Structures are given as structure tokens and as C-alpha cells.
Coordinates of C-alpha atoms in Angstrom, one line a residue:
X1 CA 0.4 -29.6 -2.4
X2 CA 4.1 -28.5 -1.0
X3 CA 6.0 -31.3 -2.5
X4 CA 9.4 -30.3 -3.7
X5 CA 10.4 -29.6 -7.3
X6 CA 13.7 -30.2 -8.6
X7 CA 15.3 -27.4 -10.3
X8 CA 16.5 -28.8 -13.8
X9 CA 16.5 -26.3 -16.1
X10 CA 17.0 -22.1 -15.5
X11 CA 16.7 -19.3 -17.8
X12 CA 18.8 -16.2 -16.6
X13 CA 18.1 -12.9 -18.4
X14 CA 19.5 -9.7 -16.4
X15 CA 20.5 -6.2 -16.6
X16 CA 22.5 -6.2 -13.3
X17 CA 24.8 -8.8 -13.0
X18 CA 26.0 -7.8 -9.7
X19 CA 25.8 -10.4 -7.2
X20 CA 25.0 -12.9 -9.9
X21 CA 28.0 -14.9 -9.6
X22 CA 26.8 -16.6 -6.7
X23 CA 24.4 -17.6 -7.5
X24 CA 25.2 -19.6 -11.2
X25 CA 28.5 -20.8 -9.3
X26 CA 25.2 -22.6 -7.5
X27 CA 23.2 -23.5 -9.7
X28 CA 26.5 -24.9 -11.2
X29 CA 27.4 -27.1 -8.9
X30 CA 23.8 -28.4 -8.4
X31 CA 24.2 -29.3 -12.3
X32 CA 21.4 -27.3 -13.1
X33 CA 21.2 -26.6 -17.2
X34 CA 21.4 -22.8 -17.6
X35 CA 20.0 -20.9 -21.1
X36 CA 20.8 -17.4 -21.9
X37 CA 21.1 -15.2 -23.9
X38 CA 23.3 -11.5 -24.8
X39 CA 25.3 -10.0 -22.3
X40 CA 24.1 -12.4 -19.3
X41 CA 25.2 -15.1 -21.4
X42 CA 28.9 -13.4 -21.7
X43 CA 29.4 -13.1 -17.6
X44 CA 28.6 -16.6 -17.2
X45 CA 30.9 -18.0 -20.2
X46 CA 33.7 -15.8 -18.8
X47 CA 33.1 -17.3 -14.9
X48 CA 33.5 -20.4 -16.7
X49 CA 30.6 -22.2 -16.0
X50 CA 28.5 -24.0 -18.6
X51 CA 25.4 -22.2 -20.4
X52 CA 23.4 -23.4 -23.4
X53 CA 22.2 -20.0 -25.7
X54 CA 18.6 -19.5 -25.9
X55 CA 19.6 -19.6 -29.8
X56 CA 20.2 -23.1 -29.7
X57 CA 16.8 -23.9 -28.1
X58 CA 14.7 -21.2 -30.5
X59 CA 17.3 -21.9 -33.8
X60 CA 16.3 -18.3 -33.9
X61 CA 19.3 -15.7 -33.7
X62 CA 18.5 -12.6 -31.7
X63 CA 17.2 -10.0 -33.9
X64 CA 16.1 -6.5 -34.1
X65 CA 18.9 -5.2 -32.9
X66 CA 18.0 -7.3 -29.5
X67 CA 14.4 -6.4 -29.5
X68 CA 13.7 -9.8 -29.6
X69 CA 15.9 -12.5 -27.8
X70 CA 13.5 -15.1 -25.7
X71 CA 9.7 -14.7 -27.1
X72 CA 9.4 -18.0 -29.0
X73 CA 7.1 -21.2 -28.0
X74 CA 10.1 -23.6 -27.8
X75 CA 10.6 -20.7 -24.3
X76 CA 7.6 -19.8 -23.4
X77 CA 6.5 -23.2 -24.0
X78 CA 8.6 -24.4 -21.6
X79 CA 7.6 -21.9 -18.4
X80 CA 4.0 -22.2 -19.3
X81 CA 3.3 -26.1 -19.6
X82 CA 1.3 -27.5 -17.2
X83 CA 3.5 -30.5 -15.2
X84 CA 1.6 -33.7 -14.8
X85 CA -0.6 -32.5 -17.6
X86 CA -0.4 -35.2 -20.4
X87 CA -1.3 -33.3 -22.9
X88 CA 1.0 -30.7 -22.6
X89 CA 4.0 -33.0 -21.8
X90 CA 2.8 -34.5 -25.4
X91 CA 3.0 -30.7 -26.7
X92 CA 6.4 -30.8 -25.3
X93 CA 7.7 -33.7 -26.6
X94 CA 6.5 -33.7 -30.1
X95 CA 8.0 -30.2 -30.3
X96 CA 11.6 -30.6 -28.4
X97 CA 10.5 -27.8 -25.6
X98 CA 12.3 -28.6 -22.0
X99 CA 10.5 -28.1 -19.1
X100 CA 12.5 -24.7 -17.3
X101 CA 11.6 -24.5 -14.2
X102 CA 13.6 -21.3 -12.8
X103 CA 13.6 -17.6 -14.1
X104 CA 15.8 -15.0 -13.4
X105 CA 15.0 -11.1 -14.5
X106 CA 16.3 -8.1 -14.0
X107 CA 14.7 -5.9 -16.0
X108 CA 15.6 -2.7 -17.7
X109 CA 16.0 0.6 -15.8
X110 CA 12.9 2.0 -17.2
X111 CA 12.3 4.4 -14.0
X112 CA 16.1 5.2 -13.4
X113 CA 16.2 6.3 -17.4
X114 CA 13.1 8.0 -17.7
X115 CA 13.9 10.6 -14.7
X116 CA 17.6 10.6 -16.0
X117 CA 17.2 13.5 -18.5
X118 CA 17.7 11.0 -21.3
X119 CA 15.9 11.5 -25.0
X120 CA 12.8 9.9 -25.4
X121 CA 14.5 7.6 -27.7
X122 CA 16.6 6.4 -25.1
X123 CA 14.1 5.8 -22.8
X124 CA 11.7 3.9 -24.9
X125 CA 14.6 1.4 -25.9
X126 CA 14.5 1.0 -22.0
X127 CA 11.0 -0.4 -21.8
X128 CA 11.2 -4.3 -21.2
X129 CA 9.6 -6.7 -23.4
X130 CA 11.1 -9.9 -23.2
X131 CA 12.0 -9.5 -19.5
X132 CA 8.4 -8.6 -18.4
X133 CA 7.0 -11.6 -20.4
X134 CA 9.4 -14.0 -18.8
X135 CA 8.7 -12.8 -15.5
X136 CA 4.6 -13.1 -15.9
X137 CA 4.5 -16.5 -17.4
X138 CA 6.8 -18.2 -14.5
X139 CA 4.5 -16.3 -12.4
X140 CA 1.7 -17.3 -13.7
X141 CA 3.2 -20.9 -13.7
X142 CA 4.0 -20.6 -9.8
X143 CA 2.8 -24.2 -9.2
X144 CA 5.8 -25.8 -11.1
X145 CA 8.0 -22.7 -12.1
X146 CA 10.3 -20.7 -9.5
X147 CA 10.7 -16.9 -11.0
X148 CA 13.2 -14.4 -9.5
X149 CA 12.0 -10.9 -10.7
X150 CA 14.9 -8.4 -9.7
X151 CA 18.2 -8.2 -8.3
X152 CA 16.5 -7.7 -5.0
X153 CA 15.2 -11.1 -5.0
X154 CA 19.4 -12.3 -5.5
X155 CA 20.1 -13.1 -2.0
X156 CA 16.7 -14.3 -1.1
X157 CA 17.3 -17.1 -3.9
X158 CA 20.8 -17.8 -3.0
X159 CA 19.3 -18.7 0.5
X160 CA 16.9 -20.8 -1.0
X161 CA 19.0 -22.4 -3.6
X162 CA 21.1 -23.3 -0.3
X163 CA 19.1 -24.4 2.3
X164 CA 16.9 -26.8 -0.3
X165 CA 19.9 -27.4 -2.6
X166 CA 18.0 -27.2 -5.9
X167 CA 14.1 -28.0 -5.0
X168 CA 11.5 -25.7 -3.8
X169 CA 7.9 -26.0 -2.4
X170 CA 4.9 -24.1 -3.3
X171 CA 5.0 -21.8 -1.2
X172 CA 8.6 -20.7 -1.8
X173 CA 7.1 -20.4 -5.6
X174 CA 4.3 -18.6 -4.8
X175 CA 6.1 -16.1 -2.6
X176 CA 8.6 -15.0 -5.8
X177 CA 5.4 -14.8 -7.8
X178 CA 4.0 -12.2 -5.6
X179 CA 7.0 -10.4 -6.2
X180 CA 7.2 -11.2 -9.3
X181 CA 3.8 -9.3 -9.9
X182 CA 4.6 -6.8 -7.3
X183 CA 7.5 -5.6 -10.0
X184 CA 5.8 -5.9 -12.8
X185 CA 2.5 -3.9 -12.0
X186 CA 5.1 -0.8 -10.7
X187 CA 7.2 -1.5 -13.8
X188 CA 4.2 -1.3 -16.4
X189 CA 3.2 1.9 -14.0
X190 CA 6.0 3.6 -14.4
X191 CA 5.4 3.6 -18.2
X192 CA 2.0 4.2 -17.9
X193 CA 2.8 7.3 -15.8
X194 CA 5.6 8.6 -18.7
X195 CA 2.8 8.5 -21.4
X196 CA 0.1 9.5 -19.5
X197 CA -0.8 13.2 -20.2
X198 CA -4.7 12.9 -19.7
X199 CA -4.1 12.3 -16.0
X200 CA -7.9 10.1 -16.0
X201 CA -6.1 7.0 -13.9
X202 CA -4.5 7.2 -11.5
X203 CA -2.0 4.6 -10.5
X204 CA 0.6 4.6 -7.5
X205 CA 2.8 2.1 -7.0
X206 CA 6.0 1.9 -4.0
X207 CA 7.5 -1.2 -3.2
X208 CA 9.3 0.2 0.0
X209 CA 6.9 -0.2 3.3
X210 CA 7.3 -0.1 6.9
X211 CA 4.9 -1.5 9.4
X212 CA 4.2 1.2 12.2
X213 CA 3.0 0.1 15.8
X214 CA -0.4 1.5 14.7
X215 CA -2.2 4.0 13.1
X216 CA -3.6 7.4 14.4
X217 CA -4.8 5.6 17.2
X218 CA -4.3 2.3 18.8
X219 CA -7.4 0.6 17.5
X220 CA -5.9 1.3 13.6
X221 CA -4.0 -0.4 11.8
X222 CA -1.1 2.1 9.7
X223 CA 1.9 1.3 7.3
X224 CA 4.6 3.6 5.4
X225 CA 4.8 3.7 1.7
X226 CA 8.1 4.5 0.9
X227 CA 11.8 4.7 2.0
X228 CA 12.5 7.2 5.0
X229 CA 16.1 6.6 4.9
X230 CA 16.7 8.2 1.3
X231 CA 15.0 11.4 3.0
X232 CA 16.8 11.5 6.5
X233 CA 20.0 9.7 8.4
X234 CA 18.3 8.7 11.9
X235 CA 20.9 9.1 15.0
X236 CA 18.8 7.8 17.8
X237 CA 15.5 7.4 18.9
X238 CA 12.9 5.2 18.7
X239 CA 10.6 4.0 15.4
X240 CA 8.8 7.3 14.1
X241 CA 4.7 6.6 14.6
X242 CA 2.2 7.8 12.1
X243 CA 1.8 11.0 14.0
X244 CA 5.3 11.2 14.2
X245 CA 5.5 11.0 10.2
X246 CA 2.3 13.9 9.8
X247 CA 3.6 15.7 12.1
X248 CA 7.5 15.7 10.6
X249 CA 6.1 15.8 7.0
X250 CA 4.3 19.0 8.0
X251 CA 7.6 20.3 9.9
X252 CA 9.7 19.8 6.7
X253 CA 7.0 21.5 4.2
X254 CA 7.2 24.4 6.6
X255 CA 11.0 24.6 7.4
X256 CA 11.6 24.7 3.3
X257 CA 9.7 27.8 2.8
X258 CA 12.6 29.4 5.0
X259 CA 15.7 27.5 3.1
X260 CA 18.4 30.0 3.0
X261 CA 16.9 32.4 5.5
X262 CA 19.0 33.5 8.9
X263 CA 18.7 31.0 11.4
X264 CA 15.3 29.5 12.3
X265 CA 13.3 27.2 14.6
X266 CA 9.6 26.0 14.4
X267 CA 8.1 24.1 17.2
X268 CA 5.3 21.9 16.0
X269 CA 2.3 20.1 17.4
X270 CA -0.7 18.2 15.6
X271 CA 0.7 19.6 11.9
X272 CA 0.7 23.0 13.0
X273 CA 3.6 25.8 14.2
X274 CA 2.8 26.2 18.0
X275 CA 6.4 28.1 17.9
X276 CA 8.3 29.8 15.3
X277 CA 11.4 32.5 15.2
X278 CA 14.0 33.9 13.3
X279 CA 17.1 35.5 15.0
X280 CA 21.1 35.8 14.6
X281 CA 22.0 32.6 16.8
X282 CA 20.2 29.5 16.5
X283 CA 19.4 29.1 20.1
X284 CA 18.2 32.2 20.2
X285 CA 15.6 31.8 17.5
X286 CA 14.4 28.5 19.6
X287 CA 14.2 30.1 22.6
X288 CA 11.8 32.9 20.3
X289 CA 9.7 29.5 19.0
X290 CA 9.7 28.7 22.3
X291 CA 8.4 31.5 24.4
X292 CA 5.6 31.7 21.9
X293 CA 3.4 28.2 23.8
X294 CA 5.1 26.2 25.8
X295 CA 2.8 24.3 27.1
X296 CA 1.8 23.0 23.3
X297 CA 5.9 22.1 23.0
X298 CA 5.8 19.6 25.2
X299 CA 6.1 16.3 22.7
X300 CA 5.9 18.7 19.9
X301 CA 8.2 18.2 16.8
X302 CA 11.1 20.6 16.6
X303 CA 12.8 21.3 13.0
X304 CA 15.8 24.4 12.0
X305 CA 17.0 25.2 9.0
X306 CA 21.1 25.3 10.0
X307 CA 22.9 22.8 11.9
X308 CA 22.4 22.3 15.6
X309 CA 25.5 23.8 17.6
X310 CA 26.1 22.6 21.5
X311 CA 24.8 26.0 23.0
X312 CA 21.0 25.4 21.3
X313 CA 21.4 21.5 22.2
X314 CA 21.7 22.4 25.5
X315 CA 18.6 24.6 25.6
X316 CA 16.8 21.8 23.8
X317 CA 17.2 18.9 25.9
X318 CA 15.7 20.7 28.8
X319 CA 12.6 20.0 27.1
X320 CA 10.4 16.6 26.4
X321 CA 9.9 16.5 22.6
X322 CA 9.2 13.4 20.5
X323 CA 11.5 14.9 17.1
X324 CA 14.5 17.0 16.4
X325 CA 14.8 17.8 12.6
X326 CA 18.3 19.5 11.2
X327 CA 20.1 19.6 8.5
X328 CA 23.5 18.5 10.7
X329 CA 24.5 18.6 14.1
X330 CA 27.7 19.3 15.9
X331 CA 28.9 16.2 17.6
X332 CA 29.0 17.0 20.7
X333 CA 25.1 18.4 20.4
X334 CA 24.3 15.4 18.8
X335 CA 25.7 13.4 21.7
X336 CA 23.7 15.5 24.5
X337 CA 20.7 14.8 22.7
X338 CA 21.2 11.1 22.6
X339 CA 21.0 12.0 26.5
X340 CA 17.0 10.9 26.0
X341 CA 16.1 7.4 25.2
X342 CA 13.3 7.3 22.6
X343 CA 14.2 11.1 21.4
X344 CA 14.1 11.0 17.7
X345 CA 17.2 12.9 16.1
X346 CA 17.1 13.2 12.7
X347 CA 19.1 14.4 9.9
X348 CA 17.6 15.5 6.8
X349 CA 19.2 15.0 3.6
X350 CA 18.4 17.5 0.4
X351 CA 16.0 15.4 -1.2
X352 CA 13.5 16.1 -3.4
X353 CA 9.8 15.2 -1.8
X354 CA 6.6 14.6 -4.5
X355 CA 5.1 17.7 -6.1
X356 CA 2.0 16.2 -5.7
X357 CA -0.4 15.0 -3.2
X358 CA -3.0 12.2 -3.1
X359 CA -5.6 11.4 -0.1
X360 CA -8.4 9.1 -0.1
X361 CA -11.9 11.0 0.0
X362 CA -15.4 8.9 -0.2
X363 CA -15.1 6.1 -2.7
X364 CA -12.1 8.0 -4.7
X365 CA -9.2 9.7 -4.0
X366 CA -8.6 13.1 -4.6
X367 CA -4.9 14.3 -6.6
X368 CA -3.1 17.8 -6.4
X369 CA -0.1 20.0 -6.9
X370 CA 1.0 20.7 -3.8
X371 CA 0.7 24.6 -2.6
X372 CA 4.2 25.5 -3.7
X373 CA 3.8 29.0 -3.9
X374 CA 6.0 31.2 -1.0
X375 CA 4.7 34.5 -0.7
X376 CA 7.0 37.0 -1.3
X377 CA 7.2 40.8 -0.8
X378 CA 8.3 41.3 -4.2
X379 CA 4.3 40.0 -5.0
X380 CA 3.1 42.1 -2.3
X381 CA 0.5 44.5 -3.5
X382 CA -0.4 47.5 -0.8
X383 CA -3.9 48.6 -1.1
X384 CA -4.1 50.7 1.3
X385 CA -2.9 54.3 0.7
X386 CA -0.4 53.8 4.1
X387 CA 2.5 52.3 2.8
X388 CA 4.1 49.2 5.4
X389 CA 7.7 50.1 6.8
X390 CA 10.4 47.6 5.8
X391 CA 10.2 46.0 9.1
X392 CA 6.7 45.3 8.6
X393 CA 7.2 43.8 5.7
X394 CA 9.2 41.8 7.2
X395 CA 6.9 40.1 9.5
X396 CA 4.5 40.1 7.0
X397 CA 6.3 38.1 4.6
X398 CA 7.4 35.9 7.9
X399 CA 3.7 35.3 8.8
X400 CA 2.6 34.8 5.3
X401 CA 4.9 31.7 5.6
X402 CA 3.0 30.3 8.7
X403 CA 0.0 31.2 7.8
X404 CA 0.6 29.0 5.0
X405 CA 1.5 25.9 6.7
X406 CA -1.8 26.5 9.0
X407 CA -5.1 24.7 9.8
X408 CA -7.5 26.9 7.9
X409 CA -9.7 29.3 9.0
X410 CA -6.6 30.4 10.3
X411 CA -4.8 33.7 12.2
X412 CA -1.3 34.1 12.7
X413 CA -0.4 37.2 14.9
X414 CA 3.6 37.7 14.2
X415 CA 6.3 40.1 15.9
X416 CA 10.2 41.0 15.3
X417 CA 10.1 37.4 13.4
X418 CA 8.4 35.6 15.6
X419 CA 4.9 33.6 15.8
X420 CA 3.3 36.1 18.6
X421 CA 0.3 33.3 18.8
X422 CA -1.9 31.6 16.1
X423 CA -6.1 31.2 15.8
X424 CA -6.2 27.1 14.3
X425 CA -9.0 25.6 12.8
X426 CA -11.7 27.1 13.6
X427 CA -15.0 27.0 11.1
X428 CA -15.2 31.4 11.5
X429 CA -12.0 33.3 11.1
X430 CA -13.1 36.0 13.8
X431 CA -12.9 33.0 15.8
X432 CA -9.4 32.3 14.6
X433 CA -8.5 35.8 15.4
X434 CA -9.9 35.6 19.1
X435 CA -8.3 32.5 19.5
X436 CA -5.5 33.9 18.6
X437 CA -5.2 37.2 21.1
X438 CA -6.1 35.1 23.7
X439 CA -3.1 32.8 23.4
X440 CA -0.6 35.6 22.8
X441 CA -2.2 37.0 26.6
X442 CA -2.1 33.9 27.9
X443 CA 1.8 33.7 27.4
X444 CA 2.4 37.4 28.1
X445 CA 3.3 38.2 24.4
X446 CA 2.8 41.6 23.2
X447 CA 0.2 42.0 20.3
X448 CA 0.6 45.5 20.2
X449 CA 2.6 46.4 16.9
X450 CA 2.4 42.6 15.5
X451 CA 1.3 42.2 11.6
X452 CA -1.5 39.7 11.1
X453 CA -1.7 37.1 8.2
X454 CA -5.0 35.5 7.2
X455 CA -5.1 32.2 4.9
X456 CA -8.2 33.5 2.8
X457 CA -10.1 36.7 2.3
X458 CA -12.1 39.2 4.9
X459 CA -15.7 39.2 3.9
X460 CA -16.2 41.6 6.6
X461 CA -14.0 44.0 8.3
X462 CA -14.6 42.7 11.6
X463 CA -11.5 41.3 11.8
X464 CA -8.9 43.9 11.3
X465 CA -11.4 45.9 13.8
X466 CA -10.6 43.0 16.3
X467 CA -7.0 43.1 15.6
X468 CA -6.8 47.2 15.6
X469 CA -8.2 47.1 18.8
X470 CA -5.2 44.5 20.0
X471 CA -2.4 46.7 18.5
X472 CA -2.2 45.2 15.5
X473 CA -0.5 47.6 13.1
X474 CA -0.6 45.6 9.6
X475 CA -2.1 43.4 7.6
X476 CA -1.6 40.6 5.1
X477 CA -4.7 38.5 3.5
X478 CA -5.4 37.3 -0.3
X479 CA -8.0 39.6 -1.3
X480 CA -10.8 37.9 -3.4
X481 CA -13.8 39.2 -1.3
X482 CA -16.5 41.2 -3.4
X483 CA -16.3 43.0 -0.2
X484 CA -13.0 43.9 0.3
X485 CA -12.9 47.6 0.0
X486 CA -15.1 47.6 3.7
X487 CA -11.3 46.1 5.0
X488 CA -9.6 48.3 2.9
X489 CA -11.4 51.7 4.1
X490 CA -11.5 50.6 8.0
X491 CA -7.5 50.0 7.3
X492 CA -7.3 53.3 5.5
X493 CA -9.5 55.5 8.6
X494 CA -6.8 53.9 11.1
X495 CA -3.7 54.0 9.3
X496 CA -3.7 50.3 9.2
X497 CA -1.5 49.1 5.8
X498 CA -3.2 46.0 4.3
X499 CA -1.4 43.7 1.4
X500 CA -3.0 41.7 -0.5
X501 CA -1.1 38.4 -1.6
X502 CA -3.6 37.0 -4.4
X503 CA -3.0 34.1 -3.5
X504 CA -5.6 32.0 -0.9
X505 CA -3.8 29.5 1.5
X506 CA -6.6 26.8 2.7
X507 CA -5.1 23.9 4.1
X508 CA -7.5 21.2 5.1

């Protein structure tokens, strides 16, 4: 079953013809018989190595202004037949087909185009026909017929082609043919996902994975779709875990609601802001985010919004934390923080993440926009007849943020720009809300003239009682309730100014 084949005869059809030199200067030497056909056809002429056209197999020019190069029996004919068959090698004899036994693609740059801003004409010209074909008959074929599917798969057969000089085993073929079909399922989605407007399949495809050292816990098994180092540069540390990724995914969704805003810190644990501040002076903003749990710090995630300078790099690596997230760091900060073996210090580039968001759910999955929407004060609408003070609406619009980026039911208690303390998860917001007071007491932060944000509607107005009676002096919340005027009028009898957002923040 793993006796080696002898590579006679290769097709080569690519776009990119980088690092293709190599390998016909191999196959070359080996005396392999190369066809082609267009522009591949050109490079390998001009190295001046021997090819045969495709047109003198087919005795068919090219046509369609290239539409149609390589779909003809006297090819496909010769990928498809069955070796040791007799009556295909009859089929192949009575018709002049030869037996081709390698496959190189590189198809067209369907994906690159199509998120290019080119015309739809453009892009279309960009789906594959030929090059797709080629690739799923040699794969198909596996058990005689060696298919390289990309320029990924270059050096992989240059290795090959050199350490076997010229023959392969089956299970050298049948690992390019799971690549093979690994690039052509993401290619054919990537067109399905350009026409699709109905949104009634769903299809996902990433050919970039990592293996991580487990799951959420030990006992699981987890792996990373995609590539982290388009999204980050990592400086030290050890390999980021899946909590480590949930936990930095929910660090970066919440630092980019305060892009552009004076310098700020969040402190993170288990997806949720333990710690956030805005102040003049980086440290001083961390040392806010700080003061507001730190007990819940320890091996938290920490993320800013400017670049980490020596003085707050000093201040940080006084405490134990698994992640450091910044947009640059000074060198000499970034060289304290390498003080800590398995810290993770990481760099984020301005990249674009997905606008959508897809989790498994039952038998199904379940797709949707992401929350996108940053509550602003310009949206703000008071309904109270007590108007908030600029400084107020400052906070307000700060714990909107949070509140945001929050475990729902959900409280955030915030002061001078900073998270005071937080209510998480909790199945009744007044529980959220105690949950919240107590924390703020338990770290000796001041509720007394903090706003509160709330991630849905008040049904009741047993809430901003609770918080009135903590010294909380203003209010943000959706609105929605049928009931919201009982808020409203306890607001209004203690001078209490309540805005209403209209938009509801859940986040499960």
C-alpha cells in the first residue's frame, strides 16, 4: 500500500511564481516532463528549462480570453485514470493521454480581490476554474497522483522532491490531498460568502490553527482558529491559553471603545473589568484601575490605550499578571517587564477584528453583529427634569463603556473616571447593585457622588433607591421598561438625573 511512485509527468499551473524556481530547476534535473500553460509556461522557458504546452497535448489553443486553458480529457484524463486499471490504461492508449502524476496550483486571489475594493467584474474574473478542477481531480486521485494546492505547499514539496528524489508514497499523497481539499472547501467559501446575501448557511473556514495546552480546563481539549500574529507582535512570555485568548479578546473589545481617549488602563479578570481609570499620566490611570480590586488583579489581564513609559512599567511589574496589552512600549519598560519569565507582553497592531460573532449553542450555532454601538453623550437623553453637570456626564458616558463590556445583569458604580466597583453576573440586578456597594466598601472606595450604569432597564425603582441611599448622584440605564416612569419620579423626588441610552447592553 506505500510503495513508491515515480514522478514522470507534472502539470504546473500557478498565480505566484515566487519560490517556483526551485522547484522546476528539480523536477528538471530529475528529468521529469513538465506541461503548462500561459504565464507559468513563460517563467519556466525564460529559466531555461524544458516544458511541453498543455496545447500540444489538448491540440486545443487556450481560448476565451484564458477562461479555458487545461479542462480537456486528453488532461483530466490523465490525473484521473486509475493506475493498474487495464481498462483505463486501454482508454489511455487508444486516445494518446499520458499518465501525470504531479499537480501544482496556485490559484487565483479570489479572497485578496474580493476585499480589495475591486469592481465586481474584476473580481469574478478572479474566481478559479481550471485551477480548482486540477486540484480536486489529483486529489481525488491521491493513490497514484501527487497534488500541490498553493504556494504554501512550495517548500513542503521541495523537501519531498529531495529527500525521495522524484517518487512518493501514499501517504505523502494523501497528506497534499488533505490540503488540497483544505484549500479548496475555503476557496469555494469564500465565493460562497461574496454571493451570499440570504445569510441561510453558514460556512467558516481558517486554515491558520494553533494547538493550546488545553482547553478551559485541563480535562478539554482547545485549539486557535486563526493567526495571532497578524493581530499582535509578542515580546516575551509564554504560549497564550484559552483563557488567556477570552480573556485578551474581551480586554481588546473593551480598550477600543476608549481609542483616542486620554490615557487609560483596564485590569481584567474572567472577561470582565475588575479595574478601570482614566487620568493625565498613564501610571496614574493604572494605579486608578488598580485601587479599584486588587485582590481580583492578581493574574488578571492588563490592557492601555497609549504606549507603556518606564515610570508605569515600574508600577506594573510589582504585580503578578498573566498579560500586558499596549499599543507600544518604551524600551527600557519593555525590558523591565521581560523581568518575569512567563509574563505575556504584547503588542497590538491596528487590525481590523470580525464584525461578527459565531458560538455553538444546542445542535446549531448561533451568528451576530457584534454590539458595536459606544454610547455617547451626544445620544444621551435626560428624563429627568434635573439636568447632569458636565462632570457627570462624564462618568456616565465612562461607565456606559464598562457597563458594556459587563457580564449581564450587571452594575457599574463609577467616580472621577474610574470603575468605583462593579455588580457581575448575577440573575437580579438589585443583586448586581448590592454586589456592587459591597465591593466598593470592601476596598474603601467612596460611592458617595459616583454615577451608576445599568446594562438593561429598571422594572422597579428599587434600584436607584439602593444606590440613592449609597450616595449615588446619577444615573444611566436603556429605558425600555413599561415601568420606567416609577425610576423616573423616585429620581425626580431626590434630585437624582437619570439618562436613558436606548440602547440595552446584555452580554452573555
Amino acid at each position: 500500500m506505500n510503495e513508491l511512485k515515480k514522478i514522470n509527468n507534472a502539470l504546473i499551473s500557478v498565480f505566484d511564481k515566487n519560490n517556483l524556481e526551485q522547484i522546476v530547476t528539480k523536477l528538471d534535473e530529475l528529468g521529469v516532463n513538465i506541461y503548462s500553460t500561459g504565464g507559468t509556461q513563460s517563467f519556466i522557458e525564460k529559466m531555461g528549462c524544458s516544458v511541453s504546452t498543455v496545447e500540444s497535448l489538448t491540440s486545443y489553443p487556450s481560448i476565451l480570453g484564458g477562461r479555458v486553458k487545461t479542462l480537456h480529457p486528453k488532461v483530466f484524463g490523465g490525473i484521473l485514470s486509475r493506475r493498474g486499471l487495464a481498462e483505463d490504461e486501454t482508454q489511455l492508449k487508444e486516445y494518446g493521454i499520458p499518465e501525470i502524476d504531479l499537480i501544482i496550483v496556485d490559484l487565483y486571489p479570489f479572497e485578496l480581490t474580493a476585499s480589495s475594493g475591486a469592481s465586481h467584474e474584476q473580481i469574478i474574473e478572479k474566481i478559479d476554474i481550471g485551477g480548482i478542477s486540477l486540484i480536486r481531480a489529483a486529489a481525488k486521485n491521491y493513490k497514484d497522483v501527487l497534488v500541490v494546492p498553493s504556494k504554501n505547499e512550495y517548500r513542503p514539496l521541495l523537501n519531498l522532491l529531495d529527500d525521495k528524489q522524484g517518487f512518493t508514497n501514499l501517504e505523502d499523497r494523501k497528506s497534499f490531498a488533505a490540503a488540497a481539499f483544505d484549500v479548496s472547501s475555503h476557496y469555494d467559501g469564500h465565493i460562497f460568502e461574496y454571493f451570499d446575501d440570504s445569510k441561510k448557511s453558514l460556512k467558516l473556514s481558517v486554515q491558520k490553527s494553533s494547538s493550546l495546552r488545553y482547553g478551559e480546563n485541563p480535562h478539554q481539549q482547545g485549539t486557535f482558529y486563526g493567526d495571532l500574529n497578524e493581530m499582535f507582535i509578542k515580546h516575551h512570555g509564554k504560549e497564550l491559553s484559552y483563557n488567556n485568548l477570552l480573556d485578551t479578546d474581551a480586554a481588546v473589545s473593551l480598550m477600543a471603545d476608549f481609542h483616542g481617549c486620554d490615557p487609560t488602563f483596564a485590569i481584567l479578570k474572567h472577561n470582565n473589568a475588575c479595574g478601570c481609570a482614566t487620568r493625565s499620566t498613564l501610571k496614574e490611570a493604572y494605579e486608578a484601575a488598580l485601587a479599584a480590586d486588587p485582590v481580583s488583579a492578581f493574574g488578571g489581564i492588563l490592557i492601555c490605550n497609549v504606549p507603556i513609559d518606564l515610570e508605569t512599567a515600574e508600577s506594573i511589574h510589582n504585580l503578578f499578571c498573566e498579560v500586558v496589552i499596549a499599543p507600544a512600549y518604551q524600551p527600557e519598560a519593555l525590558e523591565l517587564l521581560q523581568g518575569k519569565k512567563n509574563r505575556i507582553l504584547l503588542e497590538q497592531k491596528n487590525v481590523e477584528t470580525p464584525k461578527q460573532q459565531v458560538r455553538s449553542v444546542l445542535n446549531g450555532y448561533l451568528y451576530q453583529d457584534k454590539d458595536s454601538v459606544v454610547d455617547q453623550r451626544a445620544n444621551f437623553e435626560t428624563r429627568t427634569s434635573i439636568q447632569p453637570t458636565d462632570d457627570q456626564l462624564s462618568d456616565l458616558e465612562f461607565a456606559a463603556k464598562l457597563v458594556k463590556h459587563t457580564k449581564s445583569n450587571t452594575i457599574v458604580l463609577v467616580k472621577n473616571q474610574q470603575l468605583v466597583a462593579s455588580g457581575v453576573g448575577q440573575t437580579s440586578r438589585v443583586d448586581a447593585l448590592k454586589q456592587a456597594i459591597l465591593k466598593a466598601n470592601t476596598f474603601k472606595l467612596e460611592t458617595k457622588s459616583a454615577v451608576m450604569a445599568s446594562d438593561a432597564f429598571f422594572p422597579f425603582p428599587d434600584c436607584v433607591e439602593i444606590a440613592h441611599k449609597a450616595g449615588i448622584e446619577a444615573v444611566i440605564q436603556p429605558g425600555g421598561s413599561v415601568k420606567d416612569q416609577l425610576s423616573i419620579d423616585y429620581c425626580n423626588e431626590h434630585n437624582i438625573p437619570m439618562v436613558f441610552t436606548g440602547v440595552r447592553h446584555f452580554k452573555h
